[in-house]
CSV table of C-alpha atoms in Angstrom, one decimal:
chain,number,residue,atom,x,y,z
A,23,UNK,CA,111.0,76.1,110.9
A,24,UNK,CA,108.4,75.0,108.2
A,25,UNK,CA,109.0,73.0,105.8
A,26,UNK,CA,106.9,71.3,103.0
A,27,UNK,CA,107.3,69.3,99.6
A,28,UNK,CA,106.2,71.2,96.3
A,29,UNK,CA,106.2,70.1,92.9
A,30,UNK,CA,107.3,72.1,90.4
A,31,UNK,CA,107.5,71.2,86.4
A,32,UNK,CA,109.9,72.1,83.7
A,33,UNK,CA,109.6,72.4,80.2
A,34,UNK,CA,107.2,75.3,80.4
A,35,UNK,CA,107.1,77.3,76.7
A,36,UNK,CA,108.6,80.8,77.1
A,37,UNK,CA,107.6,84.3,76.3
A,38,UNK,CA,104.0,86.6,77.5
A,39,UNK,CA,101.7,85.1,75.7
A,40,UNK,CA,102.6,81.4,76.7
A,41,UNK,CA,103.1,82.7,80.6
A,42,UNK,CA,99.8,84.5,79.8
A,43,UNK,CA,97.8,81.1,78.9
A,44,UNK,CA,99.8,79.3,81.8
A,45,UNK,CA,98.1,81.7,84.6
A,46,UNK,CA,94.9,81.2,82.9
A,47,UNK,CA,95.1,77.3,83.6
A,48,UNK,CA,95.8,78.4,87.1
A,49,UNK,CA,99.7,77.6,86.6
A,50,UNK,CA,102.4,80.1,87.7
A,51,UNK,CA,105.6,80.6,85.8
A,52,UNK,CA,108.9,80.7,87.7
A,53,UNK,CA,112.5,80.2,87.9
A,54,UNK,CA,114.8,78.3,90.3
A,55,UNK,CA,118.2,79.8,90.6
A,56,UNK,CA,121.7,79.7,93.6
A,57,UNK,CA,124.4,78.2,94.3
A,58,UNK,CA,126.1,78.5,91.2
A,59,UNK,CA,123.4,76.3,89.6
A,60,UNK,CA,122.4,77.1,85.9
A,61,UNK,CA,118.3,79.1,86.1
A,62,UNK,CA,115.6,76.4,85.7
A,63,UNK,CA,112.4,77.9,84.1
A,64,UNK,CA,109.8,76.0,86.2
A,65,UNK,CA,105.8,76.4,86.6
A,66,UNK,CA,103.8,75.6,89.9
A,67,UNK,CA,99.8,75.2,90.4
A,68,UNK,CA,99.0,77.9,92.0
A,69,UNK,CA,96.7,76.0,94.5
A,70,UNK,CA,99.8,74.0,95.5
A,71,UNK,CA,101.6,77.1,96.1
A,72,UNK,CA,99.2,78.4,98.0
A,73,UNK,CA,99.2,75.5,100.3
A,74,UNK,CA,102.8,75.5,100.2
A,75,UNK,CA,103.1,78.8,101.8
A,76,UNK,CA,99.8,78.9,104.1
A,77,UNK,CA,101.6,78.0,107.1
A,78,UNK,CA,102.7,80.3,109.8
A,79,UNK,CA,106.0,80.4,107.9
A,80,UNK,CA,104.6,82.1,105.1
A,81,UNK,CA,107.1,83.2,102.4
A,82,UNK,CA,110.2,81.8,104.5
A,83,UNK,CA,108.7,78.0,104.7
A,84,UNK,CA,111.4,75.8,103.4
A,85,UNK,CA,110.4,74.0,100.3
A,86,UNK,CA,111.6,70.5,99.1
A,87,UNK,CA,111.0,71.8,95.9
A,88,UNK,CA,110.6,68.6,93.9
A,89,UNK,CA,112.0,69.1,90.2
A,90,UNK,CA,111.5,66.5,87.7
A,91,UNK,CA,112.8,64.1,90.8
A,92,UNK,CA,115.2,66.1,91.9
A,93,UNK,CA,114.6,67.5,95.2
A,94,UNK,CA,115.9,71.4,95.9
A,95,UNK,CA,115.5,73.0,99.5
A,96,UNK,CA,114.5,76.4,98.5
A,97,UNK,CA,112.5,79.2,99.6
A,98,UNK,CA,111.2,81.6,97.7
A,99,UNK,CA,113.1,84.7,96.8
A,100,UNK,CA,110.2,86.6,95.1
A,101,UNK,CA,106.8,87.0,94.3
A,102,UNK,CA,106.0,89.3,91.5
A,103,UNK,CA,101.3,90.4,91.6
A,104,UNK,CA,99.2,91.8,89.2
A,105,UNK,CA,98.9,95.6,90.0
A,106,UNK,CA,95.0,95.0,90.3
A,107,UNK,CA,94.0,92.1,91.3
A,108,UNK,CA,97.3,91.5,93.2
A,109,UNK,CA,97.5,87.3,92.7
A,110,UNK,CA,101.1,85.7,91.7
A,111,UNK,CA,102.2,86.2,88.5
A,112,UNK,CA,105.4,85.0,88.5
A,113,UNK,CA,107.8,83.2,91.2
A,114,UNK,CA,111.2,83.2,92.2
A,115,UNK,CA,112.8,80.4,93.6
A,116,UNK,CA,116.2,80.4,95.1
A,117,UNK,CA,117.9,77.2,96.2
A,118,UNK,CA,119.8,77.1,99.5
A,119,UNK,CA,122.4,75.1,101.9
A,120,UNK,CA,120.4,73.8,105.2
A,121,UNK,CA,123.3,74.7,107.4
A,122,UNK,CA,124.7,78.0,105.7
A,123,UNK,CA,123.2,81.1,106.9
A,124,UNK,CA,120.7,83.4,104.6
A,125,UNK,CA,119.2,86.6,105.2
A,126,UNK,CA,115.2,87.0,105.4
A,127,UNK,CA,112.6,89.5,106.9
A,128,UNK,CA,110.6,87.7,109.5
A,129,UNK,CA,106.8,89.0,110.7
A,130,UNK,CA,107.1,91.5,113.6
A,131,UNK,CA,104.0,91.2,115.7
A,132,UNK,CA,102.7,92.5,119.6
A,133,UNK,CA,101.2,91.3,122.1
A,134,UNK,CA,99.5,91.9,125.4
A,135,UNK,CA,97.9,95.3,126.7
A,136,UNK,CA,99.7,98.2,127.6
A,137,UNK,CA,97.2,99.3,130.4
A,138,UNK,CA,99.3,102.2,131.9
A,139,UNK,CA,99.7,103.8,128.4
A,140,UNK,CA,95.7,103.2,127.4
A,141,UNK,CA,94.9,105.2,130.7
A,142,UNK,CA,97.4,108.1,130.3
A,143,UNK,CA,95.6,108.9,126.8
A,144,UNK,CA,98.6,106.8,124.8
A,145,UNK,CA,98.8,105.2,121.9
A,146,UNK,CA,101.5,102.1,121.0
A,147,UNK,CA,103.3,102.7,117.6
A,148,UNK,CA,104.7,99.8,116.1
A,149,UNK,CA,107.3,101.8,113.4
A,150,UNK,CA,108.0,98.5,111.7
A,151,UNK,CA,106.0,95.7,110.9
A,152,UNK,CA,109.1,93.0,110.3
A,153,UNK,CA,112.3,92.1,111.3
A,154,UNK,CA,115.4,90.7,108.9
A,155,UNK,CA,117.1,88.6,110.9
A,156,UNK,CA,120.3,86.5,109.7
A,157,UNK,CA,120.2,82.4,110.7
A,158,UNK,CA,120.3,78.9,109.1
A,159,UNK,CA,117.4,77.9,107.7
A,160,UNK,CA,115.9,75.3,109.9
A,161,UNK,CA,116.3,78.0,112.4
A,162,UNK,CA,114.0,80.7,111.0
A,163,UNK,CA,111.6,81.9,113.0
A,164,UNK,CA,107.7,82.0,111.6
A,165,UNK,CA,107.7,85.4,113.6
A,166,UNK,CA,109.0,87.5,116.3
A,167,UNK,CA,107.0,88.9,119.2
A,168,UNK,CA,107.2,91.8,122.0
A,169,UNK,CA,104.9,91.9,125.1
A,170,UNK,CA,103.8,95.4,125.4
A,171,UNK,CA,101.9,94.5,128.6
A,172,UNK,CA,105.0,96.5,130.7
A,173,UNK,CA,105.4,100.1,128.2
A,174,UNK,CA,104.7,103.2,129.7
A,175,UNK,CA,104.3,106.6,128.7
A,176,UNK,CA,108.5,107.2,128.6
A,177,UNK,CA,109.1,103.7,126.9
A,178,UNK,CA,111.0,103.3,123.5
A,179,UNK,CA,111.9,99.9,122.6
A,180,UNK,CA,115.1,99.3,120.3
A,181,UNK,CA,115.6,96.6,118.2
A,182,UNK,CA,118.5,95.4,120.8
A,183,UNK,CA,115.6,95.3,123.2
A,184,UNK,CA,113.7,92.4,121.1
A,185,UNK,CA,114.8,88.6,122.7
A,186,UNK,CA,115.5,86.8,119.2
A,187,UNK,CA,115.5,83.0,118.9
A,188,UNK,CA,118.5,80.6,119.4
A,189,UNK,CA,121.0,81.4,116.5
A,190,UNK,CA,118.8,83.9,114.8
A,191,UNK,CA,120.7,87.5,114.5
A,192,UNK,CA,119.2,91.1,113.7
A,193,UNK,CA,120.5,92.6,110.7
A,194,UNK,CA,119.9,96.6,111.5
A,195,UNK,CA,121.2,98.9,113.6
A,196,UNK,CA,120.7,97.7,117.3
A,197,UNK,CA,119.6,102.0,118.2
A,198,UNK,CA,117.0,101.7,115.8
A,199,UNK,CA,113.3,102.5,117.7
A,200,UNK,CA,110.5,99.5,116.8
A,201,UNK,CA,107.9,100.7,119.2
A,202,UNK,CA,107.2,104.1,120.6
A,203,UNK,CA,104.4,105.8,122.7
A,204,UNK,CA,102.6,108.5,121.5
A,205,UNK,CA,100.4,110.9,123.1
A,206,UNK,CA,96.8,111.0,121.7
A,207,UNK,CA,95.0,114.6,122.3
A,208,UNK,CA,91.5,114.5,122.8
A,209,UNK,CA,88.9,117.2,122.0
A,210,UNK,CA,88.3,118.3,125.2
A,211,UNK,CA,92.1,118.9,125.9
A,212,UNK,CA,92.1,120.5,122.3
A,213,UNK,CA,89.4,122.6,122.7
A,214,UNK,CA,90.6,124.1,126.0
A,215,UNK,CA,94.0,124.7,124.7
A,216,UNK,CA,92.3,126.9,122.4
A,217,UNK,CA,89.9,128.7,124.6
A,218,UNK,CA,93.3,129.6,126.6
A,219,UNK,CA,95.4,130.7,123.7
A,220,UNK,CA,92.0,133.0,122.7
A,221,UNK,CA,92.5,134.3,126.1
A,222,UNK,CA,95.9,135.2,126.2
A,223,UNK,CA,95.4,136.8,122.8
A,224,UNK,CA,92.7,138.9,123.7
A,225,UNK,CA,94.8,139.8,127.2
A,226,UNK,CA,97.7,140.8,125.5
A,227,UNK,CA,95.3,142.8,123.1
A,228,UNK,CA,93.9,144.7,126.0
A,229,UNK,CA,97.4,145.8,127.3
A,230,UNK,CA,98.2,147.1,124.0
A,231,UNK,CA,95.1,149.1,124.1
A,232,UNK,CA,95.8,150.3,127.4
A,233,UNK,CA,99.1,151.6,126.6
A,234,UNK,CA,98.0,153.1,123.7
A,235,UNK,CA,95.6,155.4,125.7
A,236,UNK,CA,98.6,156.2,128.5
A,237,UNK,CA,100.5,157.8,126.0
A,238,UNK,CA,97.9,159.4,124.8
A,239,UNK,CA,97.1,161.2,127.9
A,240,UNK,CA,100.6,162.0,128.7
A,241,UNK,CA,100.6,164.0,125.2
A,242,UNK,CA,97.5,166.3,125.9
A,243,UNK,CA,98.9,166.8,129.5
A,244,UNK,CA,102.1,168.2,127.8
C-alpha cells in the first residue's frame, strides 16, 4: 500500500467561473465525501496532487488528506479531464475506514516471453487491462501481474487463474478469459491460401465444362 499526506483547503468560492480562475492559478476544485460525513468543497495544487498520486499506487494511494488540521484517509473516487487537453478539472475525494474493505480497479500488467507462442506465429491478447479486486485498504495492491513465459498456442487464462495478494479478492466472474492466444496469418500463408482456393475454383469450373460437353454429345448421338 501507498500512502502519502496531501493538503487540501476549504473555503474555495463556488460556481464555473470561480472553479474556472482556480484551475488557472494551477488549483483544482474538489469535494470530500463517505461515511455519512456532510460534502466538504475543497481545492488542491495541482502539483501536489500530482505528486500525491505519482507513485506506483497511482489513483488507489491512500491519502492523509489533511483538511484545515483534520486528517481524512481517503483515496480518490474520481477524476473528471478536460475533453482536450485531458488535465484534472475537478476531484473527488472519498473518505474511508483503514480496516473496512472497499472496492477498486487495480493495474493488470504481463510479464516474461511467451517463446513457444512467438515461434508458432502467435500473438498474446491481454482482453483486460485491470482488475477490481475487493480488500482493506492497506492491502491494495499497486498492481497485479501474470508471467506469460509458460502460454502456449491452446492456453486461455481465467481470472481464477491470476494468484492475488494476501486478503485481496476478485470481484468478476472467476470463467471470465484475461489472456488469450491468437493466431497471426502471415502473407505468405495468405497468399497461398488464395492461390489454392483460385485453384479449386477453376477445377470445379473445368468439371462443369466438362459435363456440359457430355451431355451434349449424348443428345446429337440420340
Amino acid at each position: 500500500m501507498s500512502e502519502t499526506v496531501l493538503h487540501a483547503n476549504t473555503g474555495r468560492p463556488l460556481g464555473s467561473p470561480a472553479s474556472r480562475r482556480l484551475r488557472r492559478e494551477e488549483i483544482i476544485p474538489g469535494v470530500l465525501y463517505g461515511m455519512g460525513m456532510d460534502p466538504i468543497t475543497v481545492s488542491v495544487a495541482r502539483r501536489d496532487l500530482r505528486l500525491a498520486l505519482s507513485g506506483g499506487a497511482g489513483a488507489n494511494t491512500v491519502l492523509d488528506l489533511t483538511v484545515d488540521g483534520t486528517v481524512y484517509p481517503a483515496i480518490v473516487k474520481d477524476m473528471q479531464r478536460h475533453p482536450v487537453r485531458r488535465n484534472v478539472t475537478h476531484v473527488d475525494f472519498i473518505q474511508i475506514s483503514l480496516s473496512a474493505e472497499i472496492t477498486v480497479s487495480v493495474p493488470f500488467h504481463l510479464t516474461g516471453e511467451a517463446k513457444e507462442v512467438m515461434q508458432e506465429n502467435g500473438l498474446v491478447d491481454q482482453t483486460v487491462n485491470e482488475i477490481e479486486v475487493t480488500t482493506t485498504p492497506r492491502s491494495i495492491p499497486d498492481e497485479i501481474v501474470f508471467d506469460v513465459s509458460e502460454l502456449t498456442m491452446d492456453s486461455v487464462i481465467h481470472l481464477s487463474d491470476l494468484e492475488m495478494p494476501a486478503g485481496v479478492r476478485p470481484t468478476g466472474d472467476p470463467g471470465m478469459a484475461v489472456i488469450t492466444v491468437l493466431v497471426m496469418r502471415t502473407p505468405l500463408l495468405d497468399a497461398e491460401d488464395e492461390a489454392a482456393e483460385e485453384a479449386a475454383a477453376e477445377a470445379e469450373e473445368g468439371e462443369e465444362g466438362d459435363g456440359g460437353e457430355a451431355a451434349t454429345d449424348g443428345d446429337a448421338s440420340e
